[in-house]
PDB file of C-alpha atoms in Angstrom:
ATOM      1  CA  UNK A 232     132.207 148.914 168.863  1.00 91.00           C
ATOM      2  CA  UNK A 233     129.042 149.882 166.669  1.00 92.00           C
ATOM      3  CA  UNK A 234     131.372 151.426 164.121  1.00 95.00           C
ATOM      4  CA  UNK A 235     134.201 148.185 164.158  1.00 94.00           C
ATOM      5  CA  UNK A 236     130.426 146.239 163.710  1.00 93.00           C
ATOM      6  CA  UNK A 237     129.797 148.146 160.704  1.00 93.00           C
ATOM      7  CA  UNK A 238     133.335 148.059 159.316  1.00 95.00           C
ATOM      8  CA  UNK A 239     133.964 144.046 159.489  1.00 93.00           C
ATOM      9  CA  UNK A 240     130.396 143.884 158.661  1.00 93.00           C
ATOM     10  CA  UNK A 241     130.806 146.079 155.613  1.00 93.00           C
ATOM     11  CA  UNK A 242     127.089 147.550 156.806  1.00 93.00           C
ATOM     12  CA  UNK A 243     125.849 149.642 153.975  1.00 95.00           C
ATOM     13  CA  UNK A 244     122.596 151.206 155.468  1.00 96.00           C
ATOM     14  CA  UNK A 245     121.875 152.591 159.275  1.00 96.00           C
ATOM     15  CA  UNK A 246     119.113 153.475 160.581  1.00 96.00           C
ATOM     16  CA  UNK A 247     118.588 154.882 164.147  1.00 95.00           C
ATOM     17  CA  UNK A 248     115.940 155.851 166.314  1.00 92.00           C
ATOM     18  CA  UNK A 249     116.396 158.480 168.693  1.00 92.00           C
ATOM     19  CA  UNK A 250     114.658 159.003 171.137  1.00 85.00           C
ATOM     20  CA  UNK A 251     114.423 162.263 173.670  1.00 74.00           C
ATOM     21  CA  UNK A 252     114.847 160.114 176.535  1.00 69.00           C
ATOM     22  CA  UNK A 253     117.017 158.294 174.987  1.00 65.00           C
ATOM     23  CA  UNK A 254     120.515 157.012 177.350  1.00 75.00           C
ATOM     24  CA  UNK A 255     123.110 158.761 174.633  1.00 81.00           C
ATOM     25  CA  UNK A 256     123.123 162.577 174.246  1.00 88.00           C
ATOM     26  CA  UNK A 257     122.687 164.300 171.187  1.00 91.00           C
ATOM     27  CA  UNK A 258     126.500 164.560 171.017  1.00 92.00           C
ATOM     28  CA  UNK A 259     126.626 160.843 170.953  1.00 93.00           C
ATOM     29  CA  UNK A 260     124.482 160.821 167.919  1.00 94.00           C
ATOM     30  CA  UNK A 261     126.298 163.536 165.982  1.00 96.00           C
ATOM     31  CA  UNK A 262     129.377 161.888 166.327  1.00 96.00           C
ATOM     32  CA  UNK A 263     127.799 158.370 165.231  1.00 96.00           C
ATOM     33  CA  UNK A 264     126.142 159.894 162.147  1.00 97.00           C
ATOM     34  CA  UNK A 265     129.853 162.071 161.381  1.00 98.00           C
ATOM     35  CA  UNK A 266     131.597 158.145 161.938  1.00 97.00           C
ATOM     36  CA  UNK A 267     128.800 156.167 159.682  1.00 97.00           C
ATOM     37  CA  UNK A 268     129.429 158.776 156.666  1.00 97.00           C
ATOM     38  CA  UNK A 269     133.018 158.810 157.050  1.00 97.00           C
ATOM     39  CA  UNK A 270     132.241 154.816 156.178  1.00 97.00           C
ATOM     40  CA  UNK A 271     130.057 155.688 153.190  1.00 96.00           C
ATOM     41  CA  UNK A 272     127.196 154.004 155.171  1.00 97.00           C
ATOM     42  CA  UNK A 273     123.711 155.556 154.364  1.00 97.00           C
ATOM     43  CA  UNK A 274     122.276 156.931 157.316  1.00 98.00           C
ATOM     44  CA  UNK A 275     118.584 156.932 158.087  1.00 97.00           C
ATOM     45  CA  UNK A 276     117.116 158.402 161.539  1.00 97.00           C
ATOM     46  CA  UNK A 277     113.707 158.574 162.766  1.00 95.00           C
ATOM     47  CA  UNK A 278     112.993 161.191 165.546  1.00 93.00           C
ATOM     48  CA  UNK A 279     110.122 160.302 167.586  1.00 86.00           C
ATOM     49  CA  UNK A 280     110.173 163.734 169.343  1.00 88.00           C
ATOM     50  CA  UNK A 281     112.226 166.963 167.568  1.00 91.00           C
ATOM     51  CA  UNK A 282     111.713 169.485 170.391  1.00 90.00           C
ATOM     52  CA  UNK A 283     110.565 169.428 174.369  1.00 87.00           C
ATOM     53  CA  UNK A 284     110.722 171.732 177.514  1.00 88.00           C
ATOM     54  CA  UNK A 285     114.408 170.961 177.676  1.00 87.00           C
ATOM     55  CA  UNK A 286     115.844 170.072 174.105  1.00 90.00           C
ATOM     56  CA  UNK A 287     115.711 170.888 170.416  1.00 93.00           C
ATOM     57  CA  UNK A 288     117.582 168.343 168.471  1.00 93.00           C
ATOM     58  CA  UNK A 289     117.314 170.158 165.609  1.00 94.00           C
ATOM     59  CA  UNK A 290     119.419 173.333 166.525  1.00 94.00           C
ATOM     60  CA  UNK A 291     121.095 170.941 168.890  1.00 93.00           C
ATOM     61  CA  UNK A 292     122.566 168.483 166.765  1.00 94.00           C
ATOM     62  CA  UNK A 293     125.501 169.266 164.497  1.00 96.00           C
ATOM     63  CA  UNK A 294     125.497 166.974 161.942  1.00 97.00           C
ATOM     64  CA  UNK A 295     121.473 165.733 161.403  1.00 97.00           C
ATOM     65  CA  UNK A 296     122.251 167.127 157.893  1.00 97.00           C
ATOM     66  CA  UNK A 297     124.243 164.471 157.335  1.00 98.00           C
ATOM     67  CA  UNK A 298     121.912 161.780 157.508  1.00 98.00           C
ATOM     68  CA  UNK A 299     120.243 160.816 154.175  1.00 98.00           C
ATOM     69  CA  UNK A 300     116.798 161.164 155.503  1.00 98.00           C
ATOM     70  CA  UNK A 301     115.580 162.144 158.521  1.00 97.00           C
ATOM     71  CA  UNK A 302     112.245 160.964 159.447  1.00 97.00           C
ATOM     72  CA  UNK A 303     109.477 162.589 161.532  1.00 95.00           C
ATOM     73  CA  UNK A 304     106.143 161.780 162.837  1.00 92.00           C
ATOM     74  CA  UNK A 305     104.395 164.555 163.888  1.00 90.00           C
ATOM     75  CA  UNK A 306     103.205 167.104 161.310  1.00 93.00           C
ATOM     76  CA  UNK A 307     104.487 170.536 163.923  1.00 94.00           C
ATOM     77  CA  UNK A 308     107.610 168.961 164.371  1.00 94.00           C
ATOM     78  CA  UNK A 309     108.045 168.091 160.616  1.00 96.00           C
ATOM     79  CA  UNK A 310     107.005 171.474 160.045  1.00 96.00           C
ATOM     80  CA  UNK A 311     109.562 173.154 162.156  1.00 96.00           C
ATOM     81  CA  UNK A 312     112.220 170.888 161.004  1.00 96.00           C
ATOM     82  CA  UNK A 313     111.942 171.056 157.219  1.00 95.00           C
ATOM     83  CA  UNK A 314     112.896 174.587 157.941  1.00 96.00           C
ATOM     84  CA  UNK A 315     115.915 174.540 159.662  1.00 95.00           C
ATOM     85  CA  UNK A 316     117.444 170.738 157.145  1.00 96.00           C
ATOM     86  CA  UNK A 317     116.632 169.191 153.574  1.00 97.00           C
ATOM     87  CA  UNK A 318     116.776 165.828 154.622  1.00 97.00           C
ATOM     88  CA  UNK A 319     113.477 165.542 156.480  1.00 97.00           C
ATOM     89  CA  UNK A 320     110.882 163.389 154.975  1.00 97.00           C
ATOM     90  CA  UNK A 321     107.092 162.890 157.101  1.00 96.00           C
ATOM     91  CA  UNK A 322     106.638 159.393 158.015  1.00 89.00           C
ATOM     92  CA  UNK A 323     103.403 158.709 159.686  1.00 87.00           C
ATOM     93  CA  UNK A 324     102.772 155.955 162.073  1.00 80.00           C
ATOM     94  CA  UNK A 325      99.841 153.977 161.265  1.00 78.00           C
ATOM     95  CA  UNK A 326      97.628 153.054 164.164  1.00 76.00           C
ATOM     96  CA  UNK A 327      95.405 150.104 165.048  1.00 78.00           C
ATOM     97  CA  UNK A 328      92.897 149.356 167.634  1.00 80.00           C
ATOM     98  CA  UNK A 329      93.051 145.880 168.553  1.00 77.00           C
ATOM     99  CA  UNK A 330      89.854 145.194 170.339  1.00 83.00           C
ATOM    100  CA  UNK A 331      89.862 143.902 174.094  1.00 87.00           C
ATOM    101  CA  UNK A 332      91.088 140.427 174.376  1.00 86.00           C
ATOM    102  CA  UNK A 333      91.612 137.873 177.551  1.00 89.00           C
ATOM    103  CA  UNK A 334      95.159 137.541 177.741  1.00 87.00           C
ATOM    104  CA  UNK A 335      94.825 134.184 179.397  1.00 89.00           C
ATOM    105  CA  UNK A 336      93.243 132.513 176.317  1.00 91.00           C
ATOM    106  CA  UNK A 337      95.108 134.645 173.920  1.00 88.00           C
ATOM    107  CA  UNK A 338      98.145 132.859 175.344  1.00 88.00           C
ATOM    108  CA  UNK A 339      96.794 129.720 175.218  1.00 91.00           C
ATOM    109  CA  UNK A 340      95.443 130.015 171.114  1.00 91.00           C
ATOM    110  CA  UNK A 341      99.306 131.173 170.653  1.00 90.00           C
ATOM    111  CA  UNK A 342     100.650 127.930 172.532  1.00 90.00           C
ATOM    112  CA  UNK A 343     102.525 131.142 174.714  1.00 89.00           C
ATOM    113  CA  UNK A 344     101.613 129.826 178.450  1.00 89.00           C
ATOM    114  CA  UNK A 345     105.289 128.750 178.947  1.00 87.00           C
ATOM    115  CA  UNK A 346     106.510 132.062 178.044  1.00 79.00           C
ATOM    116  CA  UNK A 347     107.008 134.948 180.701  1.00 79.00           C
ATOM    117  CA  UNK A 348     107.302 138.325 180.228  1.00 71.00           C
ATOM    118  CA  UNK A 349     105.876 139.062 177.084  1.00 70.00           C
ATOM    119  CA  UNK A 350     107.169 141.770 175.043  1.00 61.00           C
ATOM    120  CA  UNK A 351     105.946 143.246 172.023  1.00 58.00           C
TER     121      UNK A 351
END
């Protein structure tokens, strides 16, 4: 379905996120990424974890190389992955601190009362 999307769609750019807990195997993604540049799409994927106690998605996956950039945010795993591919690019992850607020009036400065769960 994703790659009918992106044909009928005539989708240009992809980007994915994979995660290591993520529902679709590494074998899903290598086949996505081997579809999308059969299209001529330009693939972008950001690894939020490269390697674990039970996976390594860079000597797992078959065809990361394909993807126009790869992007990684921590500096070990960026380190151990710019040696194995050419396509890997650091992208930190700015963080904030947002100091302590009461949600209850939060909601209310928002006009957000009526609204339930909240997800951000």
């Amino acid at each position: 379905e994703v790659i009918n999307f992106t044909q009928e769609n005539k989708v240009d750019i992809f980007h994915i996120q994979y995660h290591s807990g993520s529902f679709f195997p590494i074998e899903g993604l290598d086949n996505l990424i081997f579809k999308l540049k059969n299209l001529n799409v330009k693939i972008y994927v950001t690894l939020h974890a490269v390697r674990g106690t039970s996976f390594d998605f860079i000597k797992d996956s078959k065809n990361l190389y394909l993807a126009d950039t790869v992007f990684i945010h921590n500096k070990n795993d960026y380190e151990y992955a710019k040696t194995k591919l050419n396509n890997i690019s650091f992208f930190i992850l700015p963080c904030s601190e947002f100091k302590k607020r009461n949600k209850k009036v939060l909601r209310e400065e928002l006009a957000l009362t009526k609204f339930s769960p909240i997800i951000a």
